[in-house]
Structure formats: C-alpha cells, structure tokens
Amino acid sequence: MLRTLILPAVEPPYLVVEIVAALYHLTVLPAEFGDDDLEAIARAQVRANRLDACLVLGERRVLAIDAEGVERRETEVPFRLFGHWISAAVTRRLRTARPLPPTDEVLRRQTALEAAIREYPARRAEVLRQRGMLPPADFVVGDLTKGGRDATPAELAALSGRQSNGVPMGLVVCADCGFWKGECLDPNAEFRGKVMRVHCGCDNWNRCAACGETLYPFRLNANYYDQREGAVVHVPGFSGLIHECAGTSRHDG
Ligand SMILES: [Zn+2]
Ligand SMILES: [Zn+2]
Ligand SMILES: [Zn+2]
C-alpha cells in the first residue's frame, strides 16, 4: 500500500477524527500535555462530534474511541483507509472543547501539517505517475450506498408501496421534531430493493465541541427523508465541516 505523504509530516500527539471513510480531520495537540490531559481532549471531542476518533499519543500508542464512546488501545490507527493514497486530510475545521495553547511547538507542527496537506495532491499525482497510475479526481465522496442493505422477502412485502400521503411505507412522523423516521425502501430506482434507515432531527447528535451547536441540521453519515423531494437524502460527514460557531467569522481551534 502506498502510504499518504501527509502522515509522516505530523508528529504525535494528534487527534484523528474520521469524517467519512476517506477523509480525516487532524488536530495537532500540545506535546507538553500528559496522556491524561490528551485523553480528556479526545473524549470531549468524541462526546461532542459523535464521530469515530483516534488519539495518537506516540510510537505505537493509539487510543481509539468510537462514536458511542467505546475505547480501545491500539498500536496503529485502525481506520480502514487511513494512510491509503485515496484518502485526504483536513485540519482546523473541528474545534476542540477548549482552546489549545498556541505554543511555538504546536504552531511548528501545525504549519508542517498544513504544508503537507497543501502539497499532497501534487505529490500524490507524481508518485502515481511514477507507478504508471492515473491520479484520481481530487474530491472525496460520502457513503454512496447510503448505508442501505438488501431487503429480506418479508421486508419487501411489508415495505413496498407508499402511504396515502406519498411517503414510503415504514416511515413515521416523529412527534418531537416533525421529521420522518424509521426504515423504508428507497423510492429512488437507483437503490431499488434497498432498506434505508431514516433519522429524524432528534437523532442529530453531531455537535461542535466548542459551542455545542449541531454541526449540520441533520445527523452526519446518516439519512433523512425530504418530503418535498420525496427522497431519502444522505448527509456525508463533511457536511459538518462548514459549521461556524455563532459570533465567529473563522475557526481558530
Ligand atoms: Zn435514528
Ligand atoms: Zn425527532
Ligand atoms: Zn461551534
């Protein structure tokens, strides 16, 4: 496997948040912080963002925390595509719960990381050319399956067709937020026979660690039902990267 050219540029400690399967958010953390403080930062990040994360503490010392908060000690970042050449990185979009001290040491590693991210597309294209491979288009996609799975015969029988209002069978209005929720067959012919989970607004648990507001109006890496369009809409994780805290014009965390 061709490792990315970004990762060697960033020294631990840092926090990796998986935005979608091939897009990772990196936060450079202060080297003078002890493990307890670093782990507290990582836990606060996961509690707010509700995205899988890994705290890289040092050589072969990784704390993996999944979106639910379940922790595992690892020797490597276990994300499937982390370090793969198709993956990409971003930084300084997800804020930490509390501002990090802008020490010279942090700024030096942050600057190196940002330079590596900037240079990555051109360097990757060059490495791929040397191997006779074509560089990929430079964009990241979300889960193109929308998390759908094949319907069982029983589900096909129960969920086929529409309710009198045109909404797919299986969806109900949430009494709390008014959006649809449940499981249904996707009305889009492209996903024929696929059962999709649909989340209402109450399920939106992805919050900014700094201000506590939701990162996006709907849950990330999940689907909602748009009644006007009659569509099961997938929200890729990177939709949450556009969040700006109220009262700030840019992110400093
Ligand atoms: Zn739900
Ligand atoms: Zn709801
Ligand atoms: Zn915010």
PDB file of C-alpha atoms and ligand atoms in Angstrom:
ATOM      1  CA  MET A   1       0.000   0.000   0.000  1.00  0.00           C
ATOM      2  CA  LEU A   2       1.142   3.467  -0.855  1.00  0.00           C
ATOM      3  CA  ARG A   3       1.146   5.445   2.376  1.00  0.00           C
ATOM      4  CA  THR A   4      -0.005   9.019   2.191  1.00  0.00           C
ATOM      5  CA  LEU A   5       2.616  11.684   2.132  1.00  0.00           C
ATOM      6  CA  ILE A   6       0.725  13.661   4.741  1.00  0.00           C
ATOM      7  CA  LEU A   7       1.134  11.450   7.773  1.00  0.00           C
ATOM      8  CA  PRO A   8       4.931  11.454   8.048  1.00  0.00           C
ATOM      9  CA  ALA A   9       4.695  15.245   8.315  1.00  0.00           C
ATOM     10  CA  VAL A  10       2.766  15.207  11.563  1.00  0.00           C
ATOM     11  CA  GLU A  11       4.387  14.097  14.802  1.00  0.00           C
ATOM     12  CA  PRO A  12       2.356  12.909  17.786  1.00  0.00           C
ATOM     13  CA  PRO A  13       0.440  13.833  19.759  1.00  0.00           C
ATOM     14  CA  TYR A  14      -2.504  14.454  17.467  1.00  0.00           C
ATOM     15  CA  LEU A  15      -6.171  13.560  17.178  1.00  0.00           C
ATOM     16  CA  VAL A  16      -7.661  11.967  14.059  1.00  0.00           C
ATOM     17  CA  VAL A  17     -11.431  12.198  13.523  1.00  0.00           C
ATOM     18  CA  GLU A  18     -12.930  10.101  10.731  1.00  0.00           C
ATOM     19  CA  ILE A  19     -15.240  12.447   8.793  1.00  0.00           C
ATOM     20  CA  VAL A  20     -16.138   9.878   6.117  1.00  0.00           C
ATOM     21  CA  ALA A  21     -14.281   6.686   5.199  1.00  0.00           C
ATOM     22  CA  ALA A  22     -11.568   8.502   3.242  1.00  0.00           C
ATOM     23  CA  LEU A  23     -11.464  11.922   4.883  1.00  0.00           C
ATOM     24  CA  TYR A  24      -9.764  12.550   8.196  1.00  0.00           C
ATOM     25  CA  HIS A  25      -9.619  15.622  10.371  1.00  0.00           C
ATOM     26  CA  LEU A  26      -6.322  16.123  12.185  1.00  0.00           C
ATOM     27  CA  THR A  27      -5.872  18.220  15.314  1.00  0.00           C
ATOM     28  CA  VAL A  28      -2.299  18.853  16.450  1.00  0.00           C
ATOM     29  CA  LEU A  29      -2.128  18.601  20.255  1.00  0.00           C
ATOM     30  CA  PRO A  30       0.452  20.098  22.621  1.00  0.00           C
ATOM     31  CA  ALA A  31       3.442  17.804  23.200  1.00  0.00           C
ATOM     32  CA  GLU A  32       3.825  19.123  26.745  1.00  0.00           C
ATOM     33  CA  PHE A  33       0.402  17.780  27.751  1.00  0.00           C
ATOM     34  CA  GLY A  34       0.384  14.496  29.676  1.00  0.00           C
ATOM     35  CA  ASP A  35      -1.564  11.471  28.491  1.00  0.00           C
ATOM     36  CA  ASP A  36      -4.463  12.191  30.884  1.00  0.00           C
ATOM     37  CA  ASP A  37      -4.995  15.691  29.505  1.00  0.00           C
ATOM     38  CA  LEU A  38      -4.687  14.491  25.915  1.00  0.00           C
ATOM     39  CA  GLU A  39      -7.178  11.700  26.522  1.00  0.00           C
ATOM     40  CA  ALA A  40      -9.604  14.162  28.111  1.00  0.00           C
ATOM     41  CA  ILE A  41      -9.409  16.332  24.976  1.00  0.00           C
ATOM     42  CA  ALA A  42     -10.078  13.307  22.772  1.00  0.00           C
ATOM     43  CA  ARG A  43     -13.040  12.142  24.865  1.00  0.00           C
ATOM     44  CA  ALA A  44     -14.602  15.617  24.845  1.00  0.00           C
ATOM     45  CA  GLN A  45     -14.200  15.742  21.067  1.00  0.00           C
ATOM     46  CA  VAL A  46     -15.977  12.417  20.565  1.00  0.00           C
ATOM     47  CA  ARG A  47     -18.728  13.261  23.054  1.00  0.00           C
ATOM     48  CA  ALA A  48     -19.484  16.385  21.000  1.00  0.00           C
ATOM     49  CA  ASN A  49     -18.809  15.326  17.398  1.00  0.00           C
ATOM     50  CA  ARG A  50     -20.016  11.706  17.716  1.00  0.00           C
ATOM     51  CA  LEU A  51     -17.603  10.586  15.030  1.00  0.00           C
ATOM     52  CA  ASP A  52     -15.018   7.808  15.406  1.00  0.00           C
ATOM     53  CA  ALA A  53     -11.669   9.198  16.544  1.00  0.00           C
ATOM     54  CA  CYS A  54      -8.138   8.098  17.365  1.00  0.00           C
ATOM     55  CA  LEU A  55      -5.719   9.828  19.706  1.00  0.00           C
ATOM     56  CA  VAL A  56      -2.154   9.188  18.573  1.00  0.00           C
ATOM     57  CA  LEU A  57      -0.033   9.558  21.708  1.00  0.00           C
ATOM     58  CA  GLY A  58       3.269   8.321  20.323  1.00  0.00           C
ATOM     59  CA  GLU A  59       5.030   5.456  18.602  1.00  0.00           C
ATOM     60  CA  ARG A  60       2.555   2.529  18.574  1.00  0.00           C
ATOM     61  CA  ARG A  61       0.402   4.184  21.236  1.00  0.00           C
ATOM     62  CA  VAL A  62      -3.103   4.911  19.956  1.00  0.00           C
ATOM     63  CA  LEU A  63      -6.360   5.331  21.865  1.00  0.00           C
ATOM     64  CA  ALA A  64      -9.305   4.579  19.561  1.00  0.00           C
ATOM     65  CA  ILE A  65     -12.689   5.959  20.648  1.00  0.00           C
ATOM     66  CA  ASP A  66     -15.763   5.147  18.588  1.00  0.00           C
ATOM     67  CA  ALA A  67     -18.706   7.500  18.129  1.00  0.00           C
ATOM     68  CA  GLU A  68     -20.521   5.840  21.046  1.00  0.00           C
ATOM     69  CA  GLY A  69     -17.526   6.441  23.322  1.00  0.00           C
ATOM     70  CA  VAL A  70     -16.222   2.861  23.449  1.00  0.00           C
ATOM     71  CA  GLU A  71     -12.419   2.911  23.853  1.00  0.00           C
ATOM     72  CA  ARG A  72      -9.695   0.513  22.714  1.00  0.00           C
ATOM     73  CA  ARG A  73      -5.907   0.669  22.987  1.00  0.00           C
ATOM     74  CA  GLU A  74      -4.298   0.124  19.598  1.00  0.00           C
ATOM     75  CA  THR A  75      -0.805   0.214  18.140  1.00  0.00           C
ATOM     76  CA  GLU A  76      -1.914   1.775  14.838  1.00  0.00           C
ATOM     77  CA  VAL A  77      -4.785   3.984  13.719  1.00  0.00           C
ATOM     78  CA  PRO A  78      -7.331   1.283  12.757  1.00  0.00           C
ATOM     79  CA  PHE A  79      -9.372   3.316  10.258  1.00  0.00           C
ATOM     80  CA  ARG A  80      -9.696   1.242   7.094  1.00  0.00           C
ATOM     81  CA  LEU A  81      -8.487   3.846   4.604  1.00  0.00           C
ATOM     82  CA  PHE A  82      -6.277   5.898   6.909  1.00  0.00           C
ATOM     83  CA  GLY A  83      -2.925   6.310   5.198  1.00  0.00           C
ATOM     84  CA  HIS A  84      -4.241   4.996   1.896  1.00  0.00           C
ATOM     85  CA  TRP A  85      -3.401   7.212  -1.046  1.00  0.00           C
ATOM     86  CA  ILE A  86      -7.079   7.755  -1.886  1.00  0.00           C
ATOM     87  CA  SER A  87      -7.649   9.366   1.492  1.00  0.00           C
ATOM     88  CA  ALA A  88      -7.423  13.052   2.266  1.00  0.00           C
ATOM     89  CA  ALA A  89      -6.906  15.153   5.364  1.00  0.00           C
ATOM     90  CA  VAL A  90      -8.229  18.445   6.665  1.00  0.00           C
ATOM     91  CA  THR A  91      -7.282  20.446   9.721  1.00  0.00           C
ATOM     92  CA  ARG A  92      -8.559  23.406  11.752  1.00  0.00           C
ATOM     93  CA  ARG A  93     -12.225  22.761  10.914  1.00  0.00           C
ATOM     94  CA  LEU A  94     -13.420  20.902  14.017  1.00  0.00           C
ATOM     95  CA  ARG A  95     -12.807  22.964  17.110  1.00  0.00           C
ATOM     96  CA  THR A  96     -11.750  21.483  20.411  1.00  0.00           C
ATOM     97  CA  ALA A  97     -13.891  21.926  23.528  1.00  0.00           C
ATOM     98  CA  ARG A  98     -11.374  24.370  24.942  1.00  0.00           C
ATOM     99  CA  PRO A  99      -8.787  26.407  23.023  1.00  0.00           C
ATOM    100  CA  LEU A 100      -5.331  24.813  22.870  1.00  0.00           C
ATOM    101  CA  PRO A 101      -2.324  26.886  23.913  1.00  0.00           C
ATOM    102  CA  PRO A 102      -0.743  28.287  20.731  1.00  0.00           C
ATOM    103  CA  THR A 103       2.793  27.400  21.762  1.00  0.00           C
ATOM    104  CA  ASP A 104       5.689  27.605  19.285  1.00  0.00           C
ATOM    105  CA  GLU A 105       5.885  23.830  19.352  1.00  0.00           C
ATOM    106  CA  VAL A 106       2.227  23.396  18.367  1.00  0.00           C
ATOM    107  CA  LEU A 107       2.458  26.109  15.701  1.00  0.00           C
ATOM    108  CA  ARG A 108       5.546  24.459  14.196  1.00  0.00           C
ATOM    109  CA  ARG A 109       3.832  21.078  13.836  1.00  0.00           C
ATOM    110  CA  GLN A 110       0.560  22.689  12.686  1.00  0.00           C
ATOM    111  CA  THR A 111       2.419  24.611   9.980  1.00  0.00           C
ATOM    112  CA  ALA A 112       4.182  21.432   8.822  1.00  0.00           C
ATOM    113  CA  LEU A 113       0.850  19.605   8.670  1.00  0.00           C
ATOM    114  CA  GLU A 114      -0.833  22.369   6.682  1.00  0.00           C
ATOM    115  CA  ALA A 115       2.066  22.455   4.221  1.00  0.00           C
ATOM    116  CA  ALA A 116       1.848  18.672   3.774  1.00  0.00           C
ATOM    117  CA  ILE A 117      -1.913  18.849   3.172  1.00  0.00           C
ATOM    118  CA  ARG A 118      -1.432  21.647   0.604  1.00  0.00           C
ATOM    119  CA  GLU A 119       1.317  19.800  -1.258  1.00  0.00           C
ATOM    120  CA  TYR A 120      -0.344  16.415  -1.101  1.00  0.00           C
ATOM    121  CA  PRO A 121      -2.366  16.386  -4.359  1.00  0.00           C
ATOM    122  CA  ALA A 122       0.659  17.260  -6.496  1.00  0.00           C
ATOM    123  CA  ARG A 123       2.988  14.857  -4.677  1.00  0.00           C
ATOM    124  CA  ARG A 124       0.461  12.042  -4.868  1.00  0.00           C
ATOM    125  CA  ALA A 125      -0.026  12.636  -8.592  1.00  0.00           C
ATOM    126  CA  GLU A 126       3.745  12.426  -9.085  1.00  0.00           C
ATOM    127  CA  VAL A 127       4.059   9.162  -7.109  1.00  0.00           C
ATOM    128  CA  LEU A 128       1.146   7.634  -9.015  1.00  0.00           C
ATOM    129  CA  ARG A 129       2.626   8.723 -12.359  1.00  0.00           C
ATOM    130  CA  GLN A 130       5.895   7.005 -11.434  1.00  0.00           C
ATOM    131  CA  ARG A 131       3.902   3.825 -10.898  1.00  0.00           C
ATOM    132  CA  GLY A 132       2.045   4.232 -14.171  1.00  0.00           C
ATOM    133  CA  MET A 133      -1.227   5.047 -12.401  1.00  0.00           C
ATOM    134  CA  LEU A 134      -3.517   7.920 -13.198  1.00  0.00           C
ATOM    135  CA  PRO A 135      -4.078  10.481 -10.462  1.00  0.00           C
ATOM    136  CA  PRO A 136      -7.642  10.368  -9.142  1.00  0.00           C
ATOM    137  CA  ALA A 137     -10.047  13.263  -9.278  1.00  0.00           C
ATOM    138  CA  ASP A 138      -9.346  15.327  -6.221  1.00  0.00           C
ATOM    139  CA  PHE A 139     -12.538  15.040  -4.246  1.00  0.00           C
ATOM    140  CA  VAL A 140     -13.911  12.837  -1.501  1.00  0.00           C
ATOM    141  CA  VAL A 141     -17.328  11.226  -1.629  1.00  0.00           C
ATOM    142  CA  GLY A 142     -19.545  10.037   1.189  1.00  0.00           C
ATOM    143  CA  ASP A 143     -21.021   6.561   1.553  1.00  0.00           C
ATOM    144  CA  LEU A 144     -22.505   6.018  -1.923  1.00  0.00           C
ATOM    145  CA  THR A 145     -24.626   3.127  -0.617  1.00  0.00           C
ATOM    146  CA  LYS A 146     -26.304   5.477   1.922  1.00  0.00           C
ATOM    147  CA  GLY A 147     -25.870   2.597   4.377  1.00  0.00           C
ATOM    148  CA  GLY A 148     -28.586   0.678   2.565  1.00  0.00           C
ATOM    149  CA  ARG A 149     -28.880  -3.101   2.764  1.00  0.00           C
ATOM    150  CA  ASP A 150     -30.806  -5.676   0.733  1.00  0.00           C
ATOM    151  CA  ALA A 151     -34.396  -6.082   1.865  1.00  0.00           C
ATOM    152  CA  THR A 152     -35.475  -9.540   3.035  1.00  0.00           C
ATOM    153  CA  PRO A 153     -38.584 -11.031   1.347  1.00  0.00           C
ATOM    154  CA  ALA A 154     -40.576 -10.149   4.469  1.00  0.00           C
ATOM    155  CA  GLU A 155     -39.381  -6.548   4.312  1.00  0.00           C
ATOM    156  CA  LEU A 156     -40.175  -6.322   0.605  1.00  0.00           C
ATOM    157  CA  ALA A 157     -43.713  -7.457   1.398  1.00  0.00           C
ATOM    158  CA  ALA A 158     -44.144  -5.126   4.353  1.00  0.00           C
ATOM    159  CA  LEU A 159     -42.422  -2.015   2.991  1.00  0.00           C
ATOM    160  CA  SER A 160     -43.353  -1.935  -0.699  1.00  0.00           C
ATOM    161  CA  GLY A 161     -45.600   0.905  -1.813  1.00  0.00           C
ATOM    162  CA  ARG A 162     -46.459   4.255  -0.339  1.00  0.00           C
ATOM    163  CA  GLN A 163     -48.624   5.721   2.345  1.00  0.00           C
ATOM    164  CA  SER A 164     -51.625   7.799   1.213  1.00  0.00           C
ATOM    165  CA  ASN A 165     -49.504  10.971   1.546  1.00  0.00           C
ATOM    166  CA  GLY A 166     -46.912   9.505  -0.820  1.00  0.00           C
ATOM    167  CA  VAL A 167     -44.318   8.826   1.895  1.00  0.00           C
ATOM    168  CA  PRO A 168     -42.675   5.378   1.718  1.00  0.00           C
ATOM    169  CA  MET A 169     -44.111   2.659   3.957  1.00  0.00           C
ATOM    170  CA  GLY A 170     -42.207   2.207   7.200  1.00  0.00           C
ATOM    171  CA  LEU A 171     -41.623   5.889   7.946  1.00  0.00           C
ATOM    172  CA  VAL A 172     -43.483   7.677  10.739  1.00  0.00           C
ATOM    173  CA  VAL A 173     -43.516  11.327  11.756  1.00  0.00           C
ATOM    174  CA  CYS A 174     -41.526  11.996  14.920  1.00  0.00           C
ATOM    175  CA  ALA A 175     -43.864  13.565  17.462  1.00  0.00           C
ATOM    176  CA  ASP A 176     -40.992  15.647  18.850  1.00  0.00           C
ATOM    177  CA  CYS A 177     -39.426  17.238  15.761  1.00  0.00           C
ATOM    178  CA  GLY A 178     -41.907  16.596  12.956  1.00  0.00           C
ATOM    179  CA  PHE A 179     -39.424  14.874  10.643  1.00  0.00           C
ATOM    180  CA  TRP A 180     -39.823  11.361   9.309  1.00  0.00           C
ATOM    181  CA  LYS A 181     -38.012   8.394  10.798  1.00  0.00           C
ATOM    182  CA  GLY A 182     -37.845   4.637  10.525  1.00  0.00           C
ATOM    183  CA  GLU A 183     -36.779   2.166   7.853  1.00  0.00           C
ATOM    184  CA  CYS A 184     -38.104   2.157   4.310  1.00  0.00           C
ATOM    185  CA  LEU A 185     -37.365   1.001   0.797  1.00  0.00           C
ATOM    186  CA  ASP A 186     -35.573   3.784  -1.035  1.00  0.00           C
ATOM    187  CA  PRO A 187     -38.007   5.351  -3.567  1.00  0.00           C
ATOM    188  CA  ASN A 188     -35.025   6.139  -5.817  1.00  0.00           C
ATOM    189  CA  ALA A 189     -34.830   3.447  -8.535  1.00  0.00           C
ATOM    190  CA  GLU A 190     -31.046   3.505  -8.229  1.00  0.00           C
ATOM    191  CA  PHE A 191     -31.466   1.897  -4.783  1.00  0.00           C
ATOM    192  CA  ARG A 192     -34.290  -0.490  -5.687  1.00  0.00           C
ATOM    193  CA  GLY A 193     -34.807  -3.178  -3.061  1.00  0.00           C
ATOM    194  CA  LYS A 194     -32.530  -1.491  -0.508  1.00  0.00           C
ATOM    195  CA  VAL A 195     -33.710  -0.844   3.032  1.00  0.00           C
ATOM    196  CA  MET A 196     -32.612   2.566   4.273  1.00  0.00           C
ATOM    197  CA  ARG A 197     -32.577   3.809   7.839  1.00  0.00           C
ATOM    198  CA  VAL A 198     -34.030   7.320   8.075  1.00  0.00           C
ATOM    199  CA  HIS A 199     -33.272   9.595  11.037  1.00  0.00           C
ATOM    200  CA  CYS A 200     -35.386  12.434  12.334  1.00  0.00           C
ATOM    201  CA  GLY A 201     -33.938  15.659  13.712  1.00  0.00           C
ATOM    202  CA  CYS A 202     -33.849  14.289  17.276  1.00  0.00           C
ATOM    203  CA  ASP A 203     -31.215  11.752  16.178  1.00  0.00           C
ATOM    204  CA  ASN A 204     -28.812  14.533  15.210  1.00  0.00           C
ATOM    205  CA  TRP A 205     -26.084  14.055  17.807  1.00  0.00           C
ATOM    206  CA  ASN A 206     -23.123  15.589  15.947  1.00  0.00           C
ATOM    207  CA  ARG A 207     -22.234  18.767  17.811  1.00  0.00           C
ATOM    208  CA  CYS A 208     -19.428  21.298  17.768  1.00  0.00           C
ATOM    209  CA  ALA A 209     -17.167  20.711  20.769  1.00  0.00           C
ATOM    210  CA  ALA A 210     -16.596  24.445  21.225  1.00  0.00           C
ATOM    211  CA  CYS A 211     -20.116  25.923  21.049  1.00  0.00           C
ATOM    212  CA  GLY A 212     -22.333  22.857  21.444  1.00  0.00           C
ATOM    213  CA  GLU A 213     -24.449  23.617  18.382  1.00  0.00           C
ATOM    214  CA  THR A 214     -25.172  20.906  15.826  1.00  0.00           C
ATOM    215  CA  LEU A 215     -22.584  20.726  13.052  1.00  0.00           C
ATOM    216  CA  TYR A 216     -25.323  20.371  10.433  1.00  0.00           C
ATOM    217  CA  PRO A 217     -29.154  20.389  10.567  1.00  0.00           C
ATOM    218  CA  PHE A 218     -29.241  16.575  10.241  1.00  0.00           C
ATOM    219  CA  ARG A 219     -27.189  13.705  11.605  1.00  0.00           C
ATOM    220  CA  LEU A 220     -23.911  13.123   9.773  1.00  0.00           C
ATOM    221  CA  ASN A 221     -23.200   9.957   7.791  1.00  0.00           C
ATOM    222  CA  ALA A 222     -26.906   9.170   8.002  1.00  0.00           C
ATOM    223  CA  ASN A 223     -30.120   9.693   6.011  1.00  0.00           C
ATOM    224  CA  TYR A 224     -33.157  11.902   6.457  1.00  0.00           C
ATOM    225  CA  TYR A 225     -36.388  11.974   4.451  1.00  0.00           C
ATOM    226  CA  ASP A 226     -37.093  15.100   2.416  1.00  0.00           C
ATOM    227  CA  GLN A 227     -40.861  15.078   1.933  1.00  0.00           C
ATOM    228  CA  ARG A 228     -40.901  17.847  -0.662  1.00  0.00           C
ATOM    229  CA  GLU A 229     -38.402  15.980  -2.841  1.00  0.00           C
ATOM    230  CA  GLY A 230     -39.792  12.590  -1.892  1.00  0.00           C
ATOM    231  CA  ALA A 231     -36.221  11.441  -1.360  1.00  0.00           C
ATOM    232  CA  VAL A 232     -34.077   9.676   1.194  1.00  0.00           C
ATOM    233  CA  VAL A 233     -31.187  12.129   1.448  1.00  0.00           C
ATOM    234  CA  HIS A 234     -27.755  11.047   2.654  1.00  0.00           C
ATOM    235  CA  VAL A 235     -25.685  13.535   4.672  1.00  0.00           C
ATOM    236  CA  PRO A 236     -21.965  12.853   4.270  1.00  0.00           C
ATOM    237  CA  GLY A 237     -19.824  13.656   7.297  1.00  0.00           C
ATOM    238  CA  PHE A 238     -18.043  16.507   5.560  1.00  0.00           C
ATOM    239  CA  SER A 239     -21.303  18.479   5.540  1.00  0.00           C
ATOM    240  CA  GLY A 240     -20.443  19.166   9.186  1.00  0.00           C
ATOM    241  CA  LEU A 241     -17.174  20.879   8.293  1.00  0.00           C
ATOM    242  CA  ILE A 242     -18.980  24.035   7.150  1.00  0.00           C
ATOM    243  CA  HIS A 243     -20.081  24.778  10.718  1.00  0.00           C
ATOM    244  CA  GLU A 244     -19.006  28.134  12.108  1.00  0.00           C
ATOM    245  CA  CYS A 245     -19.628  28.951  15.759  1.00  0.00           C
ATOM    246  CA  ALA A 246     -22.078  31.812  16.164  1.00  0.00           C
ATOM    247  CA  GLY A 247     -20.238  35.066  16.641  1.00  0.00           C
ATOM    248  CA  THR A 248     -17.038  33.946  14.937  1.00  0.00           C
ATOM    249  CA  SER A 249     -16.107  34.526  11.337  1.00  0.00           C
ATOM    250  CA  ARG A 250     -13.484  31.802  11.187  1.00  0.00           C
ATOM    251  CA  HIS A 251     -12.195  28.852  13.151  1.00  0.00           C
ATOM    252  CA  ASP A 252      -9.176  29.233  15.381  1.00  0.00           C
ATOM    253  CA  GLY A 253      -9.350  25.932  17.201  1.00  0.00           C
TER     254      GLY A 253
HETATM  255 ZN    ZN B   1     -32.336   7.140  14.478  1.00  0.00          ZN
HETATM  256 ZN    ZN B   2     -37.475  13.706  16.089  1.00  0.00          ZN
HETATM  257 ZN    ZN B   3     -19.275  25.753  17.021  1.00  0.00          ZN
END
